[in-house]
Amino acid sequence: MKLFHIFSLLLCISAFSLATGRRLAAGPVAPVPPAEHREVYADGRLFDITHKVSKDTPTWDSKEGLGQFLSPLASIKNGSALNMAEVKMSVHTATHVDSPAHVFDNYADAGYDVDSLDLEVLNGPALLVDVPRDNNITADVMMSLNIPKGVRRVLFRTANTDRHLMFKKEFDSSYTGFMKDGAKWLVENTDIKLVGLDYLSVAAYAEALDTHLEFLVNRETILVEGLKLDNILPGLYTLHCLPVRLVGADGSPTRCILLK
Ligand SMILES: *[C@@H]1O[C@H](CO)[C@@H](O)[C@H](O)[C@H]1NC(C)=O
Ligand SMILES: *[C@@H]1O[C@H](CO)[C@@H](O)[C@H](O)[C@H]1NC(C)=O
């Protein structure tokens, strides 16, 4: 009995010194790296439709991609108590929203920035539709989609997703988007207040500015650009988009998810 007690005491002491010894020698045990970042959660009911912000994220009119957007303000490797990064990038990087201030300077002056966007529009039932692959989104295409009255949020999936354009660092101006007449038709003939699309602009390159003017002049439509719509069936979902509240900014990065 006594011997056994002494033995287990010794075991405890040596286990303790082993543990503290290891802690002193090597610091906390190196963590296992996280598993592959996920796109789908909750047993296939929650889809992350946000693109990653990385150095290879495509940016407007550039061959180079975003490049270095993070730099250290403080780093443990350099003797600081913590790591702290600072971010430098356009507010229209990767998945983001546009406010009326983006293309109307009088709206910018009046405060129609991203912080003025209606969270109720950014969150709620949304339809994911596939558009024809042989055209940009014109008034005729909008008509052919037959989106029912009452639908307030639509995510338009285009050839951009098939072409993996958001995964290519070189900007491609041949992407599919709304033509001016398509935007005008949508504003005048539907109840859609949130327009989402799968490349850096909802507007086709050839009519980028005019199309934005059509969408944003009434300050009722929110544009969500750079969505990741791969591997999701068309249909009705619940959308949640939560842009960062950048006061005074004309756009803002946003996390968007779809719930089945
Ligand atoms: C650490 O400090 C050196 C010298 O000031 C600097 O060149 C380097 O960028 C710093 N690195 C980090 C990660 O802070
Ligand atoms: C859509 O418009 C762009 C120019 O903005 C053009 O390069 C592209 O070929 C058009 N796409 C289709 C499918 O017609």
mmCIF file of N, CA, C and O in Angstrom, residues 171-218:
data_model
loop_
_atom_site.group_PDB
_atom_site.id
_atom_site.type_symbol
_atom_site.label_atom_id
_atom_site.label_comp_id
_atom_site.label_asym_id
_atom_site.label_seq_id
_atom_site.Cartn_x
_atom_site.Cartn_y
_atom_site.Cartn_z
ATOM 1 N N PHE A 171 -7.681 40.990 -64.216
ATOM 2 C CA PHE A 171 -9.013 41.525 -64.477
ATOM 3 C C PHE A 171 -9.438 41.197 -65.907
ATOM 4 O O PHE A 171 -8.628 41.285 -66.831
ATOM 5 N N ASP A 172 -10.709 40.802 -66.095
ATOM 6 C CA ASP A 172 -11.218 40.433 -67.422
ATOM 7 C C ASP A 172 -12.443 41.284 -67.745
ATOM 8 O O ASP A 172 -13.514 41.110 -67.171
ATOM 9 N N SER A 173 -12.262 42.226 -68.687
ATOM 10 C CA SER A 173 -13.354 43.171 -68.978
ATOM 11 C C SER A 173 -14.472 42.539 -69.802
ATOM 12 O O SER A 173 -15.501 43.175 -70.025
ATOM 13 N N SER A 174 -14.310 41.300 -70.231
ATOM 14 C CA SER A 174 -15.368 40.650 -71.013
ATOM 15 C C SER A 174 -16.401 39.952 -70.124
ATOM 16 O O SER A 174 -17.210 39.162 -70.603
ATOM 17 N N TYR A 175 -16.357 40.241 -68.840
ATOM 18 C CA TYR A 175 -17.319 39.617 -67.914
ATOM 19 C C TYR A 175 -18.765 40.000 -68.276
ATOM 20 O O TYR A 175 -19.009 40.985 -68.965
ATOM 21 N N THR A 176 -19.695 39.200 -67.792
ATOM 22 C CA THR A 176 -21.125 39.447 -68.020
ATOM 23 C C THR A 176 -21.678 40.360 -66.933
ATOM 24 O O THR A 176 -21.382 40.171 -65.750
ATOM 25 N N GLY A 177 -22.471 41.335 -67.354
ATOM 26 C CA GLY A 177 -23.112 42.226 -66.383
ATOM 27 C C GLY A 177 -24.330 42.883 -66.998
ATOM 28 O O GLY A 177 -24.692 42.595 -68.152
ATOM 29 N N PHE A 178 -24.937 43.777 -66.232
ATOM 30 C CA PHE A 178 -26.118 44.493 -66.722
ATOM 31 C C PHE A 178 -25.720 45.547 -67.752
ATOM 32 O O PHE A 178 -24.756 46.300 -67.555
ATOM 33 N N MET A 179 -26.504 45.619 -68.820
ATOM 34 C CA MET A 179 -26.428 46.758 -69.716
ATOM 35 C C MET A 179 -27.355 47.830 -69.139
ATOM 36 O O MET A 179 -28.246 47.548 -68.335
ATOM 37 N N LYS A 180 -27.166 49.055 -69.606
ATOM 38 C CA LYS A 180 -27.961 50.168 -69.095
ATOM 39 C C LYS A 180 -29.471 49.896 -69.217
ATOM 40 O O LYS A 180 -30.221 50.126 -68.262
ATOM 41 N N ASP A 181 -29.903 49.370 -70.347
ATOM 42 C CA ASP A 181 -31.351 49.148 -70.529
ATOM 43 C C ASP A 181 -31.871 48.031 -69.626
ATOM 44 O O ASP A 181 -33.026 48.039 -69.211
ATOM 45 N N GLY A 182 -30.997 47.085 -69.294
ATOM 46 C CA GLY A 182 -31.396 46.027 -68.363
ATOM 47 C C GLY A 182 -31.622 46.591 -66.960
ATOM 48 O O GLY A 182 -32.585 46.236 -66.264
ATOM 49 N N ALA A 183 -30.731 47.485 -66.550
ATOM 50 C CA ALA A 183 -30.863 48.114 -65.232
ATOM 51 C C ALA A 183 -32.134 48.961 -65.174
ATOM 52 O O ALA A 183 -32.898 48.907 -64.197
ATOM 53 N N LYS A 184 -32.362 49.731 -66.234
ATOM 54 C CA LYS A 184 -33.535 50.602 -66.281
ATOM 55 C C LYS A 184 -34.822 49.765 -66.219
ATOM 56 O O LYS A 184 -35.750 50.086 -65.481
ATOM 57 N N TRP A 185 -34.822 48.666 -66.950
ATOM 58 C CA TRP A 185 -36.009 47.794 -66.970
ATOM 59 C C TRP A 185 -36.259 47.231 -65.572
ATOM 60 O O TRP A 185 -37.398 47.208 -65.093
ATOM 61 N N LEU A 186 -35.190 46.795 -64.922
ATOM 62 C CA LEU A 186 -35.331 46.225 -63.569
ATOM 63 C C LEU A 186 -35.921 47.260 -62.609
ATOM 64 O O LEU A 186 -36.859 46.976 -61.856
ATOM 65 N N VAL A 187 -35.378 48.472 -62.652
ATOM 66 C CA VAL A 187 -35.834 49.514 -61.723
ATOM 67 C C VAL A 187 -37.300 49.871 -61.982
ATOM 68 O O VAL A 187 -38.080 50.061 -61.038
ATOM 69 N N GLU A 188 -37.690 49.904 -63.246
ATOM 70 C CA GLU A 188 -39.048 50.361 -63.582
ATOM 71 C C GLU A 188 -40.117 49.274 -63.516
ATOM 72 O O GLU A 188 -41.298 49.571 -63.361
ATOM 73 N N ASN A 189 -39.709 48.002 -63.645
ATOM 74 C CA ASN A 189 -40.719 46.945 -63.803
ATOM 75 C C ASN A 189 -40.707 45.850 -62.743
ATOM 76 O O ASN A 189 -41.481 44.895 -62.844
ATOM 77 N N THR A 190 -39.809 45.945 -61.781
ATOM 78 C CA THR A 190 -39.771 44.880 -60.761
ATOM 79 C C THR A 190 -39.760 45.514 -59.363
ATOM 80 O O THR A 190 -39.646 46.727 -59.222
ATOM 81 N N ASP A 191 -39.869 44.644 -58.349
ATOM 82 C CA ASP A 191 -39.773 45.108 -56.956
ATOM 83 C C ASP A 191 -38.384 44.845 -56.382
ATOM 84 O O ASP A 191 -38.181 44.911 -55.157
ATOM 85 N N ILE A 192 -37.426 44.542 -57.259
ATOM 86 C CA ILE A 192 -36.080 44.168 -56.798
ATOM 87 C C ILE A 192 -35.343 45.385 -56.224
ATOM 88 O O ILE A 192 -35.212 46.410 -56.894
ATOM 89 N N LYS A 193 -34.891 45.255 -54.981
ATOM 90 C CA LYS A 193 -34.148 46.340 -54.320
ATOM 91 C C LYS A 193 -32.717 45.943 -54.000
ATOM 92 O O LYS A 193 -31.916 46.773 -53.542
ATOM 93 N N LEU A 194 -32.414 44.650 -54.190
ATOM 94 C CA LEU A 194 -31.026 44.212 -54.022
ATOM 95 C C LEU A 194 -30.639 43.388 -55.244
ATOM 96 O O LEU A 194 -31.310 42.416 -55.586
ATOM 97 N N VAL A 195 -29.569 43.829 -55.904
ATOM 98 C CA VAL A 195 -29.070 43.154 -57.101
ATOM 99 C C VAL A 195 -27.675 42.623 -56.790
ATOM 100 O O VAL A 195 -26.766 43.398 -56.472
ATOM 101 N N GLY A 196 -27.518 41.301 -56.877
ATOM 102 C CA GLY A 196 -26.210 40.701 -56.644
ATOM 103 C C GLY A 196 -25.692 40.065 -57.921
ATOM 104 O O GLY A 196 -26.482 39.562 -58.732
ATOM 105 N N LEU A 197 -24.377 40.092 -58.113
ATOM 106 C CA LEU A 197 -23.794 39.496 -59.323
ATOM 107 C C LEU A 197 -22.411 38.920 -59.005
ATOM 108 O O LEU A 197 -21.807 39.269 -57.981
ATOM 109 N N ASP A 198 -21.935 38.049 -59.899
ATOM 110 C CA ASP A 198 -20.750 37.249 -59.617
ATOM 111 C C ASP A 198 -19.452 37.767 -60.237
ATOM 112 O O ASP A 198 -18.558 36.981 -60.537
ATOM 113 N N TYR A 199 -19.346 39.086 -60.442
ATOM 114 C CA TYR A 199 -18.029 39.663 -60.754
ATOM 115 C C TYR A 199 -17.942 41.037 -60.110
ATOM 116 O O TYR A 199 -18.897 41.504 -59.457
ATOM 117 N N LEU A 200 -16.830 41.704 -60.307
ATOM 118 C CA LEU A 200 -16.521 42.925 -59.554
ATOM 119 C C LEU A 200 -17.509 44.066 -59.747
ATOM 120 O O LEU A 200 -17.539 45.009 -58.950
ATOM 121 N N SER A 201 -18.313 44.017 -60.832
ATOM 122 C CA SER A 201 -19.335 45.035 -61.047
ATOM 123 C C SER A 201 -20.609 44.362 -61.524
ATOM 124 O O SER A 201 -20.547 43.391 -62.279
ATOM 125 N N VAL A 202 -21.766 44.872 -61.100
ATOM 126 C CA VAL A 202 -23.037 44.339 -61.629
ATOM 127 C C VAL A 202 -23.241 44.828 -63.060
ATOM 128 O O VAL A 202 -24.036 44.282 -63.802
ATOM 129 N N ALA A 203 -22.503 45.880 -63.457
ATOM 130 C CA ALA A 203 -22.667 46.511 -64.762
ATOM 131 C C ALA A 203 -21.618 45.997 -65.736
ATOM 132 O O ALA A 203 -20.442 45.908 -65.385
ATOM 133 N N ALA A 204 -22.054 45.678 -66.957
ATOM 134 C CA ALA A 204 -21.093 45.269 -67.981
ATOM 135 C C ALA A 204 -20.071 46.388 -68.178
ATOM 136 O O ALA A 204 -20.389 47.584 -68.053
ATOM 137 N N TYR A 205 -18.852 45.993 -68.520
ATOM 138 C CA TYR A 205 -17.741 46.939 -68.629
ATOM 139 C C TYR A 205 -18.057 48.061 -69.612
ATOM 140 O O TYR A 205 -17.778 49.237 -69.343
ATOM 141 N N ALA A 206 -18.667 47.689 -70.738
ATOM 142 C CA ALA A 206 -18.895 48.659 -71.812
ATOM 143 C C ALA A 206 -19.817 49.804 -71.376
ATOM 144 O O ALA A 206 -19.741 50.906 -71.929
ATOM 145 N N GLU A 207 -20.705 49.536 -70.394
ATOM 146 C CA GLU A 207 -21.638 50.581 -69.950
ATOM 147 C C GLU A 207 -21.608 50.720 -68.435
ATOM 148 O O GLU A 207 -22.638 50.941 -67.787
ATOM 149 N N ALA A 208 -20.425 50.582 -67.888
ATOM 150 C CA ALA A 208 -20.298 50.489 -66.428
ATOM 151 C C ALA A 208 -20.883 51.709 -65.715
ATOM 152 O O ALA A 208 -21.695 51.561 -64.789
ATOM 153 N N LEU A 209 -20.516 52.900 -66.143
ATOM 154 C CA LEU A 209 -20.975 54.077 -65.409
ATOM 155 C C LEU A 209 -22.475 54.314 -65.597
ATOM 156 O O LEU A 209 -23.214 54.481 -64.622
ATOM 157 N N ASP A 210 -22.946 54.300 -66.855
ATOM 158 C CA ASP A 210 -24.368 54.554 -67.120
ATOM 159 C C ASP A 210 -25.273 53.568 -66.383
ATOM 160 O O ASP A 210 -26.342 53.925 -65.891
ATOM 161 N N THR A 211 -24.834 52.329 -66.336
ATOM 162 C CA THR A 211 -25.647 51.303 -65.670
ATOM 163 C C THR A 211 -25.732 51.578 -64.168
ATOM 164 O O THR A 211 -26.808 51.457 -63.563
ATOM 165 N N HIS A 212 -24.611 51.960 -63.577
ATOM 166 C CA HIS A 212 -24.635 52.325 -62.146
ATOM 167 C C HIS A 212 -25.569 53.515 -61.903
ATOM 168 O O HIS A 212 -26.284 53.564 -60.894
ATOM 169 N N LEU A 213 -25.538 54.485 -62.803
ATOM 170 C CA LEU A 213 -26.401 55.661 -62.632
ATOM 171 C C LEU A 213 -27.870 55.228 -62.620
ATOM 172 O O LEU A 213 -28.654 55.680 -61.782
ATOM 173 N N GLU A 214 -28.250 54.333 -63.548
ATOM 174 C CA GLU A 214 -29.634 53.832 -63.600
ATOM 175 C C GLU A 214 -30.020 53.154 -62.280
ATOM 176 O O GLU A 214 -31.110 53.363 -61.754
ATOM 177 N N PHE A 215 -29.123 52.325 -61.775
ATOM 178 C CA PHE A 215 -29.437 51.564 -60.557
ATOM 179 C C PHE A 215 -29.522 52.465 -59.322
ATOM 180 O O PHE A 215 -30.340 52.230 -58.433
ATOM 181 N N LEU A 216 -28.652 53.463 -59.246
ATOM 182 C CA LEU A 216 -28.474 54.159 -57.968
ATOM 183 C C LEU A 216 -29.171 55.519 -57.881
ATOM 184 O O LEU A 216 -29.250 56.103 -56.800
ATOM 185 N N VAL A 217 -29.719 55.999 -59.009
ATOM 186 C CA VAL A 217 -30.288 57.349 -59.006
ATOM 187 C C VAL A 217 -31.433 57.492 -57.997
ATOM 188 O O VAL A 217 -31.566 58.542 -57.353
ATOM 189 N N ASN A 218 -32.230 56.437 -57.824
ATOM 190 C CA ASN A 218 -33.358 56.528 -56.886
ATOM 191 C C ASN A 218 -32.962 56.249 -55.431
ATOM 192 O O ASN A 218 -33.806 56.347 -54.535
#
